[in-house]
XYZ file of C-alpha atoms in Angstrom:
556
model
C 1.590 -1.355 -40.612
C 0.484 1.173 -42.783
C -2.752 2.348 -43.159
C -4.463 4.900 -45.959
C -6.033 8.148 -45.454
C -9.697 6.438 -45.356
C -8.301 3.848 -42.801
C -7.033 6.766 -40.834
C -10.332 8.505 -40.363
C -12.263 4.964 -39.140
C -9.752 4.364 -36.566
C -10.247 7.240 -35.051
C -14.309 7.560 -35.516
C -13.920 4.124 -33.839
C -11.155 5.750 -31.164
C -13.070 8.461 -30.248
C -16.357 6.860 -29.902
C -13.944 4.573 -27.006
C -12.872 7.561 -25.411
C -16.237 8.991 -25.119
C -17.900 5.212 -23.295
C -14.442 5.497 -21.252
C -15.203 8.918 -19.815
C -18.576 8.170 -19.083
C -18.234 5.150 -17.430
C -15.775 6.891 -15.519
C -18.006 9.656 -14.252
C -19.754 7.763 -11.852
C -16.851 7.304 -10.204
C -15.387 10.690 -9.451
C -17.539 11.636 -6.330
C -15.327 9.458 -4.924
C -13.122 11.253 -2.048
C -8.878 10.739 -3.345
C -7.153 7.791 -0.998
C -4.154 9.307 -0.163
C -1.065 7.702 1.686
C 0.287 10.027 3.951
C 3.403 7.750 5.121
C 4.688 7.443 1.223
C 3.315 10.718 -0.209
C 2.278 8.952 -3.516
C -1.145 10.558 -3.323
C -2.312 11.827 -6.741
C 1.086 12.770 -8.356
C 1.688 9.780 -10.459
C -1.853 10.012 -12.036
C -1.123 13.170 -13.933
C 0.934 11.532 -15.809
C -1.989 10.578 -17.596
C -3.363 14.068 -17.830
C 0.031 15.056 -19.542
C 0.484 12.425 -22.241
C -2.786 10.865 -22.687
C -4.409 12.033 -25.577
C -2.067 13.935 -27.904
C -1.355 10.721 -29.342
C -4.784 11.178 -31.403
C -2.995 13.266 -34.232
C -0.644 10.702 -34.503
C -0.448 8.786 -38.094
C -0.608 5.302 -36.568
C -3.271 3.757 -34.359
C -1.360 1.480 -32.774
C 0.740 4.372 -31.019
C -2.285 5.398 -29.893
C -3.169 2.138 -27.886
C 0.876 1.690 -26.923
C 0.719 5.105 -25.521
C -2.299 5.083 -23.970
C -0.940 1.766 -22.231
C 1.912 2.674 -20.799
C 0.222 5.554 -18.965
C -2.134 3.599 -17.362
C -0.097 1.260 -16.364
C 1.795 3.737 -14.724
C -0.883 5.020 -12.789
C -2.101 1.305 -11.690
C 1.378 0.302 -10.214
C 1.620 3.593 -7.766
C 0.807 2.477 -4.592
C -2.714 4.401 -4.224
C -6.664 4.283 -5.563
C -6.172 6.718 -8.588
C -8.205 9.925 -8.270
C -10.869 9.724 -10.759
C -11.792 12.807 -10.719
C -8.087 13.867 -12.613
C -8.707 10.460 -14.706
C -11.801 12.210 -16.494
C -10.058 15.666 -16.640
C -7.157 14.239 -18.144
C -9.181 12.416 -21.136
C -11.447 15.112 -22.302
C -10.567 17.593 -25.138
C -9.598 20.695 -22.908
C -7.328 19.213 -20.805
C -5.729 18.136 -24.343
C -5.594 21.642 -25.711
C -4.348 22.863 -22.387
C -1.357 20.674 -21.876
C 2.113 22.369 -23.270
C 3.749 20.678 -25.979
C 7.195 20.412 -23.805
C 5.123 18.389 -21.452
C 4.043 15.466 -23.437
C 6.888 13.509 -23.679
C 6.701 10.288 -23.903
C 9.926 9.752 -22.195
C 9.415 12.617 -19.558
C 6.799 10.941 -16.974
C 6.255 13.017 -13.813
C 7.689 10.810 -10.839
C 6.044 10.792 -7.839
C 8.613 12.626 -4.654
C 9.085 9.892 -1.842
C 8.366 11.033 1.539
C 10.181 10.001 4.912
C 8.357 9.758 7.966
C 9.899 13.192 9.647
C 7.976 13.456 13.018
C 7.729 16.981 12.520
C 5.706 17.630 15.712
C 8.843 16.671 17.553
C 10.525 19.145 15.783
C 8.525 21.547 16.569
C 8.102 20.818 20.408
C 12.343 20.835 20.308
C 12.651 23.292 17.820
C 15.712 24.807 19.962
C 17.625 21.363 20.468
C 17.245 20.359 16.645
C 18.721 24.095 15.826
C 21.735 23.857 18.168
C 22.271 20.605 16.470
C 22.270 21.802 12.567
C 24.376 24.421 13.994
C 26.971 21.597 15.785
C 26.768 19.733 12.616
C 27.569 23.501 10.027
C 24.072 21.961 8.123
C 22.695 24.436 6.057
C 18.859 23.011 6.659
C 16.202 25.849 7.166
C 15.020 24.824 10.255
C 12.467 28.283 10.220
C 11.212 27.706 6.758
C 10.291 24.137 7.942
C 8.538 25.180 10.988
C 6.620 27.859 8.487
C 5.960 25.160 5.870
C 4.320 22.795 8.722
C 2.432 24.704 10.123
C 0.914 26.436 6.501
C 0.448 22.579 5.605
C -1.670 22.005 8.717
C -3.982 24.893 8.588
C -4.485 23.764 4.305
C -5.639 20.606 6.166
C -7.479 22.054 8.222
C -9.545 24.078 5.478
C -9.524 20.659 3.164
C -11.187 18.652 5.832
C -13.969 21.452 6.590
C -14.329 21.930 2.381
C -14.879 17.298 2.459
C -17.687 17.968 5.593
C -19.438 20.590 3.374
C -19.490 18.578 0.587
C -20.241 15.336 2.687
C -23.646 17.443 3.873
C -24.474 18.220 0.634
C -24.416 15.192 -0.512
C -26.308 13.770 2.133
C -29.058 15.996 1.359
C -29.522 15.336 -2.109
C -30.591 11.427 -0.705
C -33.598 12.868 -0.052
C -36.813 13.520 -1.916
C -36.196 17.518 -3.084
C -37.889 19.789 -5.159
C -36.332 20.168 -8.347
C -34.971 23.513 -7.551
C -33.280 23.211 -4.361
C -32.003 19.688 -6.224
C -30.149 22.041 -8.335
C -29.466 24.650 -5.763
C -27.909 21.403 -4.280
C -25.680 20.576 -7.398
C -24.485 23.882 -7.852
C -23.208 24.053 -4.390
C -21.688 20.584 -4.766
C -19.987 21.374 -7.836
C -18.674 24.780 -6.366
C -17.096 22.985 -3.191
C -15.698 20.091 -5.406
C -13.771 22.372 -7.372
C -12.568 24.551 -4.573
C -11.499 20.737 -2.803
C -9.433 20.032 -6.153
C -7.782 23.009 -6.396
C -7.098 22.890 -2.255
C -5.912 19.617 -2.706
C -3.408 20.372 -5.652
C -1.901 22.588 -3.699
C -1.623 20.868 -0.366
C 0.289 18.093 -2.203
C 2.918 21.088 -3.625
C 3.116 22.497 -0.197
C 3.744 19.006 1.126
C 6.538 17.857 -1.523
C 8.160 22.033 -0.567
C 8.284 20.797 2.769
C 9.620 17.588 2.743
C 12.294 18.890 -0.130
C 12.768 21.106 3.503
C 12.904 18.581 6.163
C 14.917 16.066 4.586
C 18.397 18.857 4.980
C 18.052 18.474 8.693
C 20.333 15.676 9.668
C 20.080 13.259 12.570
C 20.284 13.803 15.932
C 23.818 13.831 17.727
C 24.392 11.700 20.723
C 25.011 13.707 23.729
C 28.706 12.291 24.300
C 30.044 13.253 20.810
C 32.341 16.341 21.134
C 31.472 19.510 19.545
C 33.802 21.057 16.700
C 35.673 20.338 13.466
C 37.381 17.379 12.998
C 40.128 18.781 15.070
C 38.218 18.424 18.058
C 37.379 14.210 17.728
C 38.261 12.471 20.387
C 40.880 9.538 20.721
C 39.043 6.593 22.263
C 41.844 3.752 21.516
C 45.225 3.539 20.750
C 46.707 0.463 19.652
C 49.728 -1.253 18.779
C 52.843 1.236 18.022
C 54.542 2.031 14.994
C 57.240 -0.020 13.351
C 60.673 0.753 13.465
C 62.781 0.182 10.664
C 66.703 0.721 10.551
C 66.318 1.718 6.734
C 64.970 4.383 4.788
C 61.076 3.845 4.438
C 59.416 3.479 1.363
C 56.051 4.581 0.053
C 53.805 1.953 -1.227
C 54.079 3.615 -4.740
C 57.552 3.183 -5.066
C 57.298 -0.338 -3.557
C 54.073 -0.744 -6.101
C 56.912 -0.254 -8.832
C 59.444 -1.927 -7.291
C 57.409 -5.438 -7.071
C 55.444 -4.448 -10.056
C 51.739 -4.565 -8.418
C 49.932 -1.729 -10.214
C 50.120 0.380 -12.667
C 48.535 3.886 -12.448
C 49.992 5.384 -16.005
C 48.050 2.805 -18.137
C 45.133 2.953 -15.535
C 45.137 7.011 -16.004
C 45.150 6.408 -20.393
C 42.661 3.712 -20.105
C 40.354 5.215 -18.180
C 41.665 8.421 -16.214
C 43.457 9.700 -13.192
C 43.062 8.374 -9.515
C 42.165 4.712 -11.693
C 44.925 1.639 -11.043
C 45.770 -1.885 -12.165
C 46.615 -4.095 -9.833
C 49.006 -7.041 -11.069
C 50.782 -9.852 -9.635
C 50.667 -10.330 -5.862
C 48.518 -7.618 -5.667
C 45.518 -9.238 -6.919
C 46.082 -12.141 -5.221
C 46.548 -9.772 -1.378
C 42.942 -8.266 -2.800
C 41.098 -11.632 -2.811
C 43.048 -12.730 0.315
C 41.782 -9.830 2.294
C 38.706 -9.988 1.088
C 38.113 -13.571 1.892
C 39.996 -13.244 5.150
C 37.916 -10.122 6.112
C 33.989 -12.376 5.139
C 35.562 -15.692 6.750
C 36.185 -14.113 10.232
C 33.049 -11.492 10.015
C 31.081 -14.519 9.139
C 31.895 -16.588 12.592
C 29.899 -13.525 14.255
C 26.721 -14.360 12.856
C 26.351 -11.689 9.817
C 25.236 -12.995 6.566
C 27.083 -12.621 3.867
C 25.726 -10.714 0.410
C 27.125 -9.516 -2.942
C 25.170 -6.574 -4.014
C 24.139 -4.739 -7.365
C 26.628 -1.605 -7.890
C 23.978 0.376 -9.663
C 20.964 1.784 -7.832
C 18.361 4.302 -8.050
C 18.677 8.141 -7.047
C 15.837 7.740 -4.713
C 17.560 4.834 -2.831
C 21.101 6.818 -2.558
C 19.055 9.468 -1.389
C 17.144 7.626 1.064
C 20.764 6.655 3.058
C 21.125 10.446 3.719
C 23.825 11.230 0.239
C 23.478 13.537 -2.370
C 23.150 11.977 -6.149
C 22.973 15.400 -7.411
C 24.297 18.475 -6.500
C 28.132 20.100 -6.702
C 29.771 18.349 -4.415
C 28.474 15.277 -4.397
C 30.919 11.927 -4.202
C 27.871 9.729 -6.618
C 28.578 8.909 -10.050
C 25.323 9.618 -11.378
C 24.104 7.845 -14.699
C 22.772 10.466 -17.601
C 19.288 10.063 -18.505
C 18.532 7.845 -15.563
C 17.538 7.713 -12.140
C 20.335 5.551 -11.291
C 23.977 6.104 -9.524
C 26.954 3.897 -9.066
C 26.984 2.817 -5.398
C 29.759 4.531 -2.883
C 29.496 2.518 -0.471
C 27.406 -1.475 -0.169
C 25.574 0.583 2.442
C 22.997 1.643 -0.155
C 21.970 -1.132 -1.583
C 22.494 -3.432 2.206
C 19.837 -0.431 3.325
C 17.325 -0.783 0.429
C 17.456 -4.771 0.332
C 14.643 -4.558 3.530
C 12.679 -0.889 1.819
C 9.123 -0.818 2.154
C 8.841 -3.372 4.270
C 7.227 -4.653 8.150
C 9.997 -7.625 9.180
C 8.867 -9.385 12.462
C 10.593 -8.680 16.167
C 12.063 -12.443 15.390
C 13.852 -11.801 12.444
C 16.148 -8.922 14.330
C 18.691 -8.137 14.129
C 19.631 -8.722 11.148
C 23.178 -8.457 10.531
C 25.045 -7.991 6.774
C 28.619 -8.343 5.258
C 28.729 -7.108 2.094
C 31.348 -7.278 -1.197
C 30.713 -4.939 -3.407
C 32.835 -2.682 -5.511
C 32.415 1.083 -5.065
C 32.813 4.158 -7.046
C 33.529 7.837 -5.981
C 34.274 10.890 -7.879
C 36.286 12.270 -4.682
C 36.401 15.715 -6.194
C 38.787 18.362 -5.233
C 41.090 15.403 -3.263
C 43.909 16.033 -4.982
C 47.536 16.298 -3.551
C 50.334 14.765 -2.004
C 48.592 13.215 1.297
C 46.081 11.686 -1.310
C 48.324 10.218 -4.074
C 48.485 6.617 -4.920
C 46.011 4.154 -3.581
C 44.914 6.270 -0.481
C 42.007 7.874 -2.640
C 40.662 6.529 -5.895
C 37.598 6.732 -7.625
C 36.790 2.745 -8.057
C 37.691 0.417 -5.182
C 36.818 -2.872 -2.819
C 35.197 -2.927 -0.212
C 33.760 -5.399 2.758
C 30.824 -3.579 4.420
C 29.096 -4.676 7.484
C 25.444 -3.773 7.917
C 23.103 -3.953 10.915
C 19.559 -3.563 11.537
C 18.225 -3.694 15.017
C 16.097 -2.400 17.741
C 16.477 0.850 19.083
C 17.456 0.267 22.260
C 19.789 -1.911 20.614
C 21.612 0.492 18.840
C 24.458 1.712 20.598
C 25.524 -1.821 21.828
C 25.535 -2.818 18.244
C 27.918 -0.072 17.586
C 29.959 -1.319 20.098
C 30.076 -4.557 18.688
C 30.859 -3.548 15.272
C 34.336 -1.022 16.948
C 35.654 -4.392 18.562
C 34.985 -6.179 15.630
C 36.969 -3.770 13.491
C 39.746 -3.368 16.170
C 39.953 -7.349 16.153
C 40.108 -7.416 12.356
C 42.621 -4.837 11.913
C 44.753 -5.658 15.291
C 45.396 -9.255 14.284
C 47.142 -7.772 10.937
C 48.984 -5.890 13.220
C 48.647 -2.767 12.706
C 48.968 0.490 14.937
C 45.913 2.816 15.243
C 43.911 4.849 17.052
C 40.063 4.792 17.178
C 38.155 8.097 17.176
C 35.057 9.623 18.433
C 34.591 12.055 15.651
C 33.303 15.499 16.272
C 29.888 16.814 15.027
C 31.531 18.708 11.937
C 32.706 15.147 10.411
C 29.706 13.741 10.944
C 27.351 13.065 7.937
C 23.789 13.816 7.609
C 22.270 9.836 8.802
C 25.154 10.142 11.778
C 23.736 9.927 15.216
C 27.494 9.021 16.039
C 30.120 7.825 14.357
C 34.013 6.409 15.121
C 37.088 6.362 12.891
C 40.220 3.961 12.995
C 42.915 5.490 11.424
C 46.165 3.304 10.722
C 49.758 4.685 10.668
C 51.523 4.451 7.170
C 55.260 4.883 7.342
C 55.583 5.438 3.946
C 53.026 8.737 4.187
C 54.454 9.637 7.428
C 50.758 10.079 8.585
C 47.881 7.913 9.756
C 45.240 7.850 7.358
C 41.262 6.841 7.959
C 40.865 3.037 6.723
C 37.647 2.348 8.413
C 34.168 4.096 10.311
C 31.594 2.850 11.916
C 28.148 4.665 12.222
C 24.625 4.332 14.408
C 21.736 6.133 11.793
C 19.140 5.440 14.729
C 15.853 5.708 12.690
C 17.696 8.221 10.261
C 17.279 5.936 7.140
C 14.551 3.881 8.233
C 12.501 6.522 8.198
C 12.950 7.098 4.779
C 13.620 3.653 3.499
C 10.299 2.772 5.141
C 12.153 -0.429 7.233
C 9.799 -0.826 10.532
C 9.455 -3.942 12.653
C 6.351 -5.140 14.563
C 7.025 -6.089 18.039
C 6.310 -10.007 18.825
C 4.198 -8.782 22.169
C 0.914 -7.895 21.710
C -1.056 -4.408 23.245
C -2.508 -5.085 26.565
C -5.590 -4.388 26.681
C -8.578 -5.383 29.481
C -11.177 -4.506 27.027
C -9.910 -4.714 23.738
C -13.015 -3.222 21.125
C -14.555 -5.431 18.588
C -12.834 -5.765 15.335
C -9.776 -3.649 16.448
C -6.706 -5.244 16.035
C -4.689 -6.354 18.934
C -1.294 -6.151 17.700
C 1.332 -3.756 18.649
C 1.971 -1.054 16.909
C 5.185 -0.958 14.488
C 8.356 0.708 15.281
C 11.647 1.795 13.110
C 14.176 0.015 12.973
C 17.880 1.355 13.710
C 20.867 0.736 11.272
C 24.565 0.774 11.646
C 27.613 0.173 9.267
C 30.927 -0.044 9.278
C 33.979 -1.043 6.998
C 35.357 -4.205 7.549
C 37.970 -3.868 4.851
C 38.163 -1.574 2.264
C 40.973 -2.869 0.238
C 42.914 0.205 -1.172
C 44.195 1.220 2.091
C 44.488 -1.780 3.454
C 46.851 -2.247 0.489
C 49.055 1.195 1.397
C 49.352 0.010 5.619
C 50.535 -3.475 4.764
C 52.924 -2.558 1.829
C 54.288 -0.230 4.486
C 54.233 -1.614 7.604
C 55.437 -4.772 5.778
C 58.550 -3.378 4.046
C 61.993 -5.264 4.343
C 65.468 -3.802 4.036
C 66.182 -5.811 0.978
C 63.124 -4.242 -0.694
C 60.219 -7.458 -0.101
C 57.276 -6.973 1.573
C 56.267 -9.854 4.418
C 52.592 -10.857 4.271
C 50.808 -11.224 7.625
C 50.207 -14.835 8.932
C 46.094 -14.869 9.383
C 46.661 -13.831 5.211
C 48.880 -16.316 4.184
C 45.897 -19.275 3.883
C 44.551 -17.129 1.344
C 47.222 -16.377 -0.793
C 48.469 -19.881 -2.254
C 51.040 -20.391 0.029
C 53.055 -16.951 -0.505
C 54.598 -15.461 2.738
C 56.061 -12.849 0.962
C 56.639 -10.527 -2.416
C 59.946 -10.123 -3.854
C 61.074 -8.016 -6.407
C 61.010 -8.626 -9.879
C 64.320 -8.896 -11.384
C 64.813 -8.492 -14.978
């Protein structure tokens, strides 16, 4: 629509004179104190969002870009989960705070996000400050355990001087209900005014020092269980061995030169297509992938976990939230430019954030997850001969198990899920050895964690195909996943109007790989090898593969 010069200057007569009944009838309104919410951390973040992109839009040539704008920053304010602060409302729509905002700010497709928060108990930190630092040490983390300590206790004193600034202005307040003179009235106002400012500003910067520390807090990783040996990976300990390896009276193969031999993938078209450490599979390949995945969800399915297909693209906030890094130099997350999104690792993430934000009933646990998903993994710097071929690629399969439990429930479940892997992979017959892996290989959401690694002929090595992990609380406290206990408080004398029901608790995860297919591809290629160059497929397989017991090679 296009509108003339004359047009132009009655729209915004008419937009202004809006503005100006908008700001009044919000004025009223701003005595009131800011809800905050200290368990998410929203508190008045999202509503400057308004303050930064509000208004500009006035010099704009078109009226309706005004309303469109002016639309999409409320509504961002009204889905936050909070009361908006008024008082930043009425700021944000008058002229200075117009003039004041920088240019590079008001972007229409730059609006501040709010940081999550996890639930740290940071008193418990401090009250074991030297157990949590022998533990980052344990663990080489490079969290700032003194800077958090500092941070906490700066943020509680700001509390401290916020809540006596809110009783000052409480008393004022109070005091103007009466009948006054018209001078102390305004001797009254002024003092009001003075403290409400000096409350903004306090405020403002107890929500930066709170976002510093939590930015803090969140490098400290989880708790180790007392029985998981110190060191580098060197030092894990073997738990199980099983099975032996196979002996074969003829030279052993690799699976990449039994991969060409049977023609089942193709990593030169793979690498021009799309890059290195990216395959084809072809021929009985593709049909051993389906058969292991089925196999692998049929016989995790008969021990009561339900089974899901997940999305492969998540938010940042969500990876983060399972204790990995999106960004950073290092990291294994194919992040998506000019989003807050990531291709998924591991079904893990998006298994953890299916329950986020939410209370589920004692009934409901635990609630237990098998997962197909497809996962992708930059795996910098894994170059090299132990890693070649399918061992370590950047897009794979994968059958992920995911439980969510009790606390004191925990460490059985782990157990359950190592015998459950040891079933799945001894019935394929493979040799391993399970491993109680030493605080240096643990990651961040660890409390403990146990690789199975299988022995490949071909690589002349045993190589990692599976781990299971307890998080305890780790990512329930960030994912906000609590439970409320069926049993209600006890109570002789329970007070009027105060609820009777127990309190709610965090729930523990666990996961662990059921199958992820690459690897499972190298051990049975290798362990399956004939002398006259087929491969034999394993009997519980052989349902799922259309009746082939074995792969051949191609003659031409």
């Amino acid at each position: 629509m296009r509108i003339t010069v004359d047009e132009y200057d009655v729209v915004s007569v008419i937009l202004s004179s809006f503005l100006s009944v908008f700001v009044s009838a919000l004025r009223p309104l701003c005595r009131l104190p800011s809800a905050t919410n200290p368990m998410m951390g929203l508190q008045s973040t999202s509503i400057r969002t308004l303050k930064l992109a509000a208004l500009p839009v006035l010099i704009s040539s078109s009226s309706q870009f005004v309303f469109r704008t002016v639309t999409k920053t409320l509504t961002a304010a009204l889905v936050s989960r909070q009361r908006p602060r008024f008082t930043l409302l009425a700021r944000a729509l008058s002229a200075q705070a117009v003039q004041a905002a920088p240019a590079a700010e008001i972007s229409d497709n730059k609006v501040l996000r709010p940081q999550w928060r996890a639930a740290i108990d940071f008193k418990w930190i401090r009250d074991n400050k030297e157990a949590v630092a022998a533990n980052i040490k344990n663990r080489n983390s490079n969290a700032n355990l003194e800077l958090v300590l500092q941070l906490y206790d700066k943020m509680l004193n700001l509390q401290k001087e916020v809540e006596r600034l809110r009783g000052e202005r409480n008393v004022v307040a109070n005091k103007m209900k009466g009948k006054l003179e018209p001078l102390e009235r305004q001797k009254l106002i002024e003092e009001g005014k003075n403290l409400k400012e000096g409350l903004m500003a306090l405020e403002e910067d107890l929500i930066k020092l709170r976002d510093e520390l939590q930015g803090e807090a969140q490098c400290i990783p989880n708790m180790t269980h007392a029985d998981v040996p110190i060191g580098g990976e060197d030092s894990s300990k073997i738990r199980n061995l099983v099975g032996s390896q196979h002996e074969f009276k003829f030279p052993v193969k690799d699976h990449l030169q039994l991969g060409k031999e049977l023609d089942l993938f193709d990593f030169d078209a793979a690498a021009e297509v799309s890059g290195s450490k990216f395959y084809y599979l072809k021929n009985e390949a593709v049909m051993l992938e389906m058969a292991l995945i089925n196999w692998t969800l049929s016989e995790v399915m008969k021990r009561g976990f339900t089974p899901l297909t997940t999305p492969e693209i998540v938010r940042s906030s969500v990876v983060e939230k399972c204790g990995f890094q999106p960004r950073g130099e290092n990291t294994q997350v194919y992040s998506i430019e000019d989003s807050d999104q990531c291709l998924i690792g591991t079904a893990e993430i998006p298994v953890g954030g299916i329950h986020m934000d939410s209370i589920l009933p004692e009934s409901l646990l635990p609630l237990k997850y098998v997962a197909f998903s497809h996962c992708f993994r930059t795996e910098a710097g894994a170059a090299g001969m132990a890693t070649r071929g399918l061992y370590r690629v950047h897009q794979f399969s994968k059958v992920e198990m995911f439980i969510l439990c009790r606390g004191e429930e925990s460490d059985s479940f782990h157990e359950e899920l190592i015998k459950l892997e040891e079933e799945l992979f001894s019935s394929l017959g493979l040799h391993f050895k399970t491993l109680d892996m030493a605080t240096g290989d643990l990651g961040a959401p660890a409390y403990r964690k146990f690789d199975i690694e299988a022995w490949m002929p071909g690589l002349g090595r045993y190589g990692e195909i599976s781990s299971a992990s307890n998080c305890t609380d780790y990512q329930s406290r960030r994912l906000a996943i609590r439970y409320r206990p069926s049993e209600s408080q006890s109570t002789t004398n329970p007070k009027k109007g105060k609820s009777n029901l127990a309190p709610t608790q965090f729930v523990h995860t666990l996961n662990a790989t059921a199958c992820a297919v690459p690897r499972m591809l190298v051990c049975l290629l290798e362990n399956y090898q004939q002398e006259d160059g087929s491969v034999i497929i394993p009997d519980p397989l052989r349902p799922f593969m259309g009746g082939i017991s074995h792969i051949s090679p191609k003659f031409r």
